[in-house]
Short mmCIF file of C-alpha atoms and ligand atoms in Angstrom, two decimals:
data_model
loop_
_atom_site.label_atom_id
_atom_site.label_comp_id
_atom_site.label_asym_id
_atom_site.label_seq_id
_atom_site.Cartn_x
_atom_site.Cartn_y
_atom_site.Cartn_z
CA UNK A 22 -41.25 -11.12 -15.99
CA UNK A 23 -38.63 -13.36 -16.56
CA UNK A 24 -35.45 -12.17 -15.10
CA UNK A 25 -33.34 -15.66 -16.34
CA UNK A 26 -34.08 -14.96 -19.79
CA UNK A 27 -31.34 -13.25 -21.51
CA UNK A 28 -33.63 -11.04 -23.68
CA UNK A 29 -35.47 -9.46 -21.01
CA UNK A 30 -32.40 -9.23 -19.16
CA UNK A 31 -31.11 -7.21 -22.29
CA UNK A 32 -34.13 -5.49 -22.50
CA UNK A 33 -34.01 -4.45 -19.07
CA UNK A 34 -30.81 -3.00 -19.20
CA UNK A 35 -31.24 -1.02 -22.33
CA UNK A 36 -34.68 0.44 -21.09
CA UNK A 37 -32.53 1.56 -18.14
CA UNK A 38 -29.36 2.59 -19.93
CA UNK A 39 -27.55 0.29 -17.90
CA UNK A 40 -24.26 -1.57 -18.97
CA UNK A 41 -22.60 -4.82 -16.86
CA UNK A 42 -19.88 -3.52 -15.27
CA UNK A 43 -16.97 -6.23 -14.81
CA UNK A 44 -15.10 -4.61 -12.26
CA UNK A 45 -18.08 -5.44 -9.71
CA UNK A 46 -17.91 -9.48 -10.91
CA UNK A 47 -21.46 -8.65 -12.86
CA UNK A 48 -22.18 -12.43 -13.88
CA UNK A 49 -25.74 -12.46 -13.68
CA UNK A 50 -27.47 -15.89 -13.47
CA UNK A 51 -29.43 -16.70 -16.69
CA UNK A 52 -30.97 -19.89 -15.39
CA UNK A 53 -34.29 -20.39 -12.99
CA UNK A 54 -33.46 -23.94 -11.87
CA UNK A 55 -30.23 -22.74 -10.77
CA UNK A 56 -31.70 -19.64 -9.37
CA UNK A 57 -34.37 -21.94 -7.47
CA UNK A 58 -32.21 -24.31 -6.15
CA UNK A 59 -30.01 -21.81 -4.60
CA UNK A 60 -33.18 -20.52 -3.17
CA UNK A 61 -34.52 -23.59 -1.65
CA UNK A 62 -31.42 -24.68 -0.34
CA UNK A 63 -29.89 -21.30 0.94
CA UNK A 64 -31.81 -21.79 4.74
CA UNK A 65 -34.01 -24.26 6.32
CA UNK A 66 -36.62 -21.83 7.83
CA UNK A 67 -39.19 -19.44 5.94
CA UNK A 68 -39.93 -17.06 8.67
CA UNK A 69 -36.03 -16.40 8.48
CA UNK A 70 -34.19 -12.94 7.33
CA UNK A 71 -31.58 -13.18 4.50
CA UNK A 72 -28.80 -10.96 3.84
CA UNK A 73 -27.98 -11.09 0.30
CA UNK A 74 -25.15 -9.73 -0.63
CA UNK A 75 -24.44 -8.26 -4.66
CA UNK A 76 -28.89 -8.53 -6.04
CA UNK A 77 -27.90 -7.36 -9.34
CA UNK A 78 -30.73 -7.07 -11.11
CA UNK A 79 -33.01 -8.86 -8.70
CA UNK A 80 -32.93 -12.37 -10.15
CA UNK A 81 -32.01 -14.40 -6.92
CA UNK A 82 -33.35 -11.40 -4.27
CA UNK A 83 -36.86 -12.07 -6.45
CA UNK A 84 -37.12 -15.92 -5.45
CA UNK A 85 -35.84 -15.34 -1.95
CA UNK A 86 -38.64 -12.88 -1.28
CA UNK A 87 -41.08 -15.96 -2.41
CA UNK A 88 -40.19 -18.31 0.21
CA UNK A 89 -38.55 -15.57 3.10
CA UNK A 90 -39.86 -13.43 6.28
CA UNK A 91 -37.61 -10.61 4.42
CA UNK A 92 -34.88 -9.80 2.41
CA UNK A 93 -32.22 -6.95 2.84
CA UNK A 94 -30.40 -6.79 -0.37
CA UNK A 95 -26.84 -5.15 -0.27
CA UNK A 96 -25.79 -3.94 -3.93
CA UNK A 97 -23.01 -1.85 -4.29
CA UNK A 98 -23.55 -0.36 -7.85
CA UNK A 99 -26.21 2.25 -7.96
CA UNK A 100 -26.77 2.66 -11.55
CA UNK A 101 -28.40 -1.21 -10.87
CA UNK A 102 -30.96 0.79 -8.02
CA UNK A 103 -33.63 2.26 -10.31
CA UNK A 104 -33.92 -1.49 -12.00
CA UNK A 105 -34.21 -3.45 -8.51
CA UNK A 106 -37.13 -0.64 -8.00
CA UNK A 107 -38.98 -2.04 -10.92
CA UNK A 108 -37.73 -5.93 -10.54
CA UNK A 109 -38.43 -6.33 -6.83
CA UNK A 110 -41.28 -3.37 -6.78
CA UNK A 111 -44.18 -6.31 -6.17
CA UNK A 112 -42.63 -7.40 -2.45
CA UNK A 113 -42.85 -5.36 0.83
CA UNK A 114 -40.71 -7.97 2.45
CA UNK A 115 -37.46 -6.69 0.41
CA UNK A 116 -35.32 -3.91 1.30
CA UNK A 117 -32.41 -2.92 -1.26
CA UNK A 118 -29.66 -0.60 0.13
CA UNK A 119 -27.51 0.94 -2.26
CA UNK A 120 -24.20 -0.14 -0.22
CA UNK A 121 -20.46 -1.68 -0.22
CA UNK A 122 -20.70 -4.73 1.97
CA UNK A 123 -17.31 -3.97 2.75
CA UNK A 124 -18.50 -0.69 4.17
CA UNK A 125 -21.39 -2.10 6.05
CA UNK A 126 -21.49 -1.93 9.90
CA UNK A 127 -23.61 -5.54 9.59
CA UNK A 128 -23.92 -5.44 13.38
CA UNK A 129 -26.12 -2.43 13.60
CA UNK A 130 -27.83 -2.99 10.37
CA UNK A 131 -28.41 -6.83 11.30
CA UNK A 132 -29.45 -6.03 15.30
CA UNK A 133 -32.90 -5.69 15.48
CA UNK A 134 -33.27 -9.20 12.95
CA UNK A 135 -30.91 -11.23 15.36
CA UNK A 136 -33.22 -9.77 18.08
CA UNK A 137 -36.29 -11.03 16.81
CA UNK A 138 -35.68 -14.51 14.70
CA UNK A 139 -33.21 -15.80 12.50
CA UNK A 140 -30.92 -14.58 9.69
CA UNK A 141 -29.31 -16.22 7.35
CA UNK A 142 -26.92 -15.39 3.84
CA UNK A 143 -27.16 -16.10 0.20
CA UNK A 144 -25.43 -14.98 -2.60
CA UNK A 145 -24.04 -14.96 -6.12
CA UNK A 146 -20.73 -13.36 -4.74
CA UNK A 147 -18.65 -11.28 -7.18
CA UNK A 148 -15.42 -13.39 -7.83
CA UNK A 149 -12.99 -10.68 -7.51
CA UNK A 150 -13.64 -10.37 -3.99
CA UNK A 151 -14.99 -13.67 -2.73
CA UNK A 152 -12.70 -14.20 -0.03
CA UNK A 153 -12.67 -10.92 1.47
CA UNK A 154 -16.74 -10.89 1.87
CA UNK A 155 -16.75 -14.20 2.83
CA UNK A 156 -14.24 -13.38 6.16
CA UNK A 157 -16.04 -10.21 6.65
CA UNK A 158 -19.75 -12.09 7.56
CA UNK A 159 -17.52 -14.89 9.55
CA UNK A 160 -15.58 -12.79 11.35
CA UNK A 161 -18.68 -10.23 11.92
CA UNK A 162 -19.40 -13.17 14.62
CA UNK A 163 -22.94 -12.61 13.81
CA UNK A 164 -25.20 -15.64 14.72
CA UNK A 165 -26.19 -16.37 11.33
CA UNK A 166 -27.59 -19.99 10.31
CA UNK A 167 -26.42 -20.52 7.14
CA UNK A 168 -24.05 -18.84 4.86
CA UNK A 169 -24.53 -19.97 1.37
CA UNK A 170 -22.64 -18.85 -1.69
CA UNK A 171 -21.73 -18.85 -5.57
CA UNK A 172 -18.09 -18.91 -5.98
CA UNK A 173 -16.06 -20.27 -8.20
CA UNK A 174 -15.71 -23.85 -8.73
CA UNK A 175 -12.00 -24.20 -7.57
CA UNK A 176 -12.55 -21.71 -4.48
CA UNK A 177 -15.98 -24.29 -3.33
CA UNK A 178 -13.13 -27.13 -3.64
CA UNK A 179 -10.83 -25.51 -1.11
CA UNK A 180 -13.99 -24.52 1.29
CA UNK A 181 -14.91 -27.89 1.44
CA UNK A 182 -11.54 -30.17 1.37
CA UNK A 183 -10.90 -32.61 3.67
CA UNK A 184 -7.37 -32.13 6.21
CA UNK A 185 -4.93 -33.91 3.92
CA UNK A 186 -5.90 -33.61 0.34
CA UNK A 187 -4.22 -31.07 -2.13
CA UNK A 188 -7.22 -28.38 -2.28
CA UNK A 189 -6.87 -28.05 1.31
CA UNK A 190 -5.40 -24.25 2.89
CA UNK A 191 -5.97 -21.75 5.10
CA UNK A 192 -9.27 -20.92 4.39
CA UNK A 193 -10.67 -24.82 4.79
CA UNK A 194 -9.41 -24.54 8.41
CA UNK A 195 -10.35 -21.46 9.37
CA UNK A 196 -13.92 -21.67 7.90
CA UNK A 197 -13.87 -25.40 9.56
CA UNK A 198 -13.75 -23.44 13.12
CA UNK A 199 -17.06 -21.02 12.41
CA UNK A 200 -18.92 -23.91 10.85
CA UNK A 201 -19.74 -27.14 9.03
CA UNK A 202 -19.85 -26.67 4.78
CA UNK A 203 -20.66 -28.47 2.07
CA UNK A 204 -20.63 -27.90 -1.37
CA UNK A 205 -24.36 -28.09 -2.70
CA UNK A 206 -23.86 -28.65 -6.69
CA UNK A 207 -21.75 -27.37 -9.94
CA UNK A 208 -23.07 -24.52 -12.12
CA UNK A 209 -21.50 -24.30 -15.62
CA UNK A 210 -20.16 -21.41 -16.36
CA UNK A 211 -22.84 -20.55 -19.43
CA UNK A 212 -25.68 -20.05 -17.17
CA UNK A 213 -24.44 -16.72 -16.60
CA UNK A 214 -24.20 -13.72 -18.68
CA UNK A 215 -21.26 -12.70 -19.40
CA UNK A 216 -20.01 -15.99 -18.74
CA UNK A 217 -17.34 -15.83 -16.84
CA UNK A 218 -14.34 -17.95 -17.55
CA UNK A 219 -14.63 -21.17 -14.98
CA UNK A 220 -17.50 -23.29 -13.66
CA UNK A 221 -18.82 -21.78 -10.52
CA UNK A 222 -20.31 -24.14 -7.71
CA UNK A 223 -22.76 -23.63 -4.95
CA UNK A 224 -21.52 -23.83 -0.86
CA UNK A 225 -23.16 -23.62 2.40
CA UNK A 226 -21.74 -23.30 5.85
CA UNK A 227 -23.74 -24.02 8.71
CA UNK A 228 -22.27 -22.28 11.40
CA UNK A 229 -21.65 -23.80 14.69
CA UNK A 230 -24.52 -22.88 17.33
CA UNK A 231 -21.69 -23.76 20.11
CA UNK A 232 -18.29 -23.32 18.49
CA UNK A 233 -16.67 -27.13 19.30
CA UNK A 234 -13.35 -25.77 19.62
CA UNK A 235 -12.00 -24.08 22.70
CA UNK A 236 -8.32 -22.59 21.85
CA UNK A 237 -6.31 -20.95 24.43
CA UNK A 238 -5.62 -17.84 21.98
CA UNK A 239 -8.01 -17.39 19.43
CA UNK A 240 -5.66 -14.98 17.51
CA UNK A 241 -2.89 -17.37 18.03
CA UNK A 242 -4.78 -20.19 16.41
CA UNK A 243 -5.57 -18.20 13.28
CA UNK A 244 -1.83 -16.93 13.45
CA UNK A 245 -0.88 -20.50 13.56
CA UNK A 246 -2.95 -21.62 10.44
CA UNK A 247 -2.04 -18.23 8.81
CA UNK A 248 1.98 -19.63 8.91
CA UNK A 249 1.06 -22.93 8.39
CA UNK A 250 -0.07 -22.32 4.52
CA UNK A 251 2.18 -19.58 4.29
CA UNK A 252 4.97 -21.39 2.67
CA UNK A 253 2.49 -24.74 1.38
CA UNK A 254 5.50 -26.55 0.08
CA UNK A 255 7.60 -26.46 3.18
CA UNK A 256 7.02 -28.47 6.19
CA UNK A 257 4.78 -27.86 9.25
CA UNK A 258 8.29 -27.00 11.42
CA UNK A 259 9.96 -24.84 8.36
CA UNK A 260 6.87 -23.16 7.69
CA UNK A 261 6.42 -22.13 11.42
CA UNK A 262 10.03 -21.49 11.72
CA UNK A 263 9.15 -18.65 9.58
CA UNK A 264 5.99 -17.54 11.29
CA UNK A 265 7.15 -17.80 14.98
CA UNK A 266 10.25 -15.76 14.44
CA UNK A 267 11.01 -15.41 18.81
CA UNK A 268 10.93 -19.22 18.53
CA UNK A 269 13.65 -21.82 17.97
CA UNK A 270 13.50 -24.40 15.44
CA UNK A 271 14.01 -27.21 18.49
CA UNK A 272 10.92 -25.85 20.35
CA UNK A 273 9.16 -25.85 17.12
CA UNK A 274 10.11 -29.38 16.85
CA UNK A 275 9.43 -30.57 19.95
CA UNK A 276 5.28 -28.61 20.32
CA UNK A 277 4.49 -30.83 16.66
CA UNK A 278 6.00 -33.88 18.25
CA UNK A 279 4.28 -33.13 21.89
CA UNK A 280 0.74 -32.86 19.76
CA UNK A 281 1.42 -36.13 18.55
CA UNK A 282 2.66 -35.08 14.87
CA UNK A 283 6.16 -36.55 12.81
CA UNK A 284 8.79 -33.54 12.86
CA UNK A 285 8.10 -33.60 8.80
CA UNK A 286 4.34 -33.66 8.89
CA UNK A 287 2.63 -30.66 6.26
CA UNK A 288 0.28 -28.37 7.40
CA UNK A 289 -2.40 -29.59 5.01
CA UNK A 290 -2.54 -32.90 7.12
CA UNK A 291 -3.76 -30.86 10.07
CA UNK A 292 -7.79 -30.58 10.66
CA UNK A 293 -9.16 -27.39 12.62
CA UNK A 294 -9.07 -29.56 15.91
CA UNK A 295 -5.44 -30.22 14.96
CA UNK A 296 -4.80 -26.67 14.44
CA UNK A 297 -6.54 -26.05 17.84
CA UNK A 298 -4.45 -28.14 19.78
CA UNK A 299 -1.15 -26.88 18.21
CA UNK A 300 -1.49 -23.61 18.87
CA UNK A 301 -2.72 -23.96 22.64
CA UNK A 302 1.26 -25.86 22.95
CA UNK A 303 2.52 -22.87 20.95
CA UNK A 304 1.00 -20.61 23.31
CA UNK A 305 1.83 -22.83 26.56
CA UNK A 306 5.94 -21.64 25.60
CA UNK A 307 4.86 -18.25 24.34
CA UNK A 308 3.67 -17.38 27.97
N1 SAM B 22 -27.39 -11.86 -7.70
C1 SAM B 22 -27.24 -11.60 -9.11
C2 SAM B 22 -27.31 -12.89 -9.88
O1 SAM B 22 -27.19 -13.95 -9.26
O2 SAM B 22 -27.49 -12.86 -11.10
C3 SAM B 22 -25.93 -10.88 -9.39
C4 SAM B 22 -24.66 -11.58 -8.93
S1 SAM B 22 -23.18 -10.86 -9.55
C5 SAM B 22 -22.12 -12.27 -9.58
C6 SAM B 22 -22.48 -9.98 -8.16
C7 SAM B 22 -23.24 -8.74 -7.75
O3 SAM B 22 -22.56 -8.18 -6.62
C8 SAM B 22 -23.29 -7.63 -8.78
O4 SAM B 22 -24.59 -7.11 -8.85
C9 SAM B 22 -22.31 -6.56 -8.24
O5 SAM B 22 -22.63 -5.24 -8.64
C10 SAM B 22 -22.47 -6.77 -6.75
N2 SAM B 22 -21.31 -6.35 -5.95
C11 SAM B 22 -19.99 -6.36 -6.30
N3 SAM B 22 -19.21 -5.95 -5.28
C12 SAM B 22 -20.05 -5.65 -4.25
C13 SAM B 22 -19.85 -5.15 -2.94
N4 SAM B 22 -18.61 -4.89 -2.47
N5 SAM B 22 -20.93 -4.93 -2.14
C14 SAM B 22 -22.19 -5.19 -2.61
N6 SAM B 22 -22.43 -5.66 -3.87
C15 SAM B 22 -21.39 -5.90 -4.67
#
């Protein structure tokens, strides 16, 4: 069976009575090279567990259980159950639970895995909540390896930019403190059915085994970034004006200047380590 090929996939659904449902970002992949690559890239160890999160009708889950230890598929619509029965029904190494990832207690249902080897993520992730399930496995602080997801093309940009240039926010610096990504390739936007509007791209984050950054105030730092990008057009001292209300201006002024920074510098100039350091001089007047 052929799950790329839009006619089975058609067939597939009809048999099942099944129709794509946008409002769960249904963009199903349509083709196997793409499917394979994310597959062979996704994690650099077989005997690993992945978490996939969104299986759909099995199309990625099915190549994962070829080269994985197991699988533990999270899909959230359960009118797709019944299909991912009769898709994935060959493997005993794949277990698909009809569940929210948003809802999921990934600790407890992730325990025994972490106890015993190595777990990983991959996913097609819906695009109308990419961000959202993306912070929820970071800030899980689970151990995983790799992270590795679809998004779409303009989101990969801003997970991977580099401190300085224009896709650079938030997110970059955050994600730059739980690990190291790169953006693995492009996929056009017709290898999916529907196709969605945009090119989508492929990302993987390697998380750090020892997290290279040491802030004071963990929250603080993420507060810090948070007020950084708040206002993107104003400058590192307005924008923190705004975001460190019990704070004058002058001592704003004077913790960019102490870190080494020009009173106008942006936020989007500032790498994670950056951010690091700034917010452990915030905090030294905070307390
Ligand atoms: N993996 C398939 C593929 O590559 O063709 C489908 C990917 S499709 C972009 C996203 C999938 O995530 C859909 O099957 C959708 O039902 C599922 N999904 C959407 N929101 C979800 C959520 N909160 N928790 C779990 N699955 C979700």
């Amino acid at each position: 069976m052929n799950l790329c090929d839009l006619k089975t996939i058609k067939n597939i659904l009809g048999a099942f009575k099944v129709r794509l449902k946008k409002e769960y970002g249904q963009n199903f992949l349509t083709d196997r090279s793409v499917v394979e690559e994310i597959a062979d890239n996704c994690c650099y160890d077989a005997d690993s567990v992945i978490l996939e999160v969104g299986p759909g009708i099995g199309v990625l889950t099915y190549e994962l259980a070829l080269r994985f230890k197991k699988v533990i598929a999270l899909e959230i619509d359960d009118t797709l159950m019944p299909i991912l029965n009769y898709t994935l029904g060959e493997f005993d190494n794949v277990e698909v639970l009809n569940q929210d990832v948003m809802k999921t207690d990934l600790d407890s249902l992730l325990a025994p895995y972490f106890e015993s080897g190595k777990v990983s993520v991959c996913a097609n992730l819906p695009y109308y909540i990419t961000t959202p399930i993306l912070m929820k496995i970071l800030e899980s602080r689970l151990p995983f390896e790799t992270v590795t997801v679809m998004v779409q093309e303009e989101v990969a940009d801003r997970l991977c930019a580099v401190a300085g240039k224009s896709d650079y926010g938030a997110i970059t610096a955050v994600l730059g403190y739980y690990g190291t990504t790169e953006k693995l390739f492009s996929v056009p936007a017709d290898r999916f059915v529907p196709a969605p509007k945009v090119n989508s791209a492929v990302v993987r984050i390697t998380l750090h085994k020892v997290c290279p950054y040491h802030p004071k105030d963990e929250a603080l730092m993420f507060r810090t970034i948070k007020a950084a990008f708040e206002q993107r057009r104003k400058t590192l001292s307005n924008a923190l004006s705004n975001g460190f209300p019990e704070l004058t201006k002058e001592q704003i002024t004077q913790v960019i200047e102490r870190c080494g920074h020009l009173a106008d510098i942006r936020g989007e100039k500032l790498s994670t380590a950056q951010f690091c350091d700034l917010s452990d001089a915030l905090y030294e007047i905070l307390n």
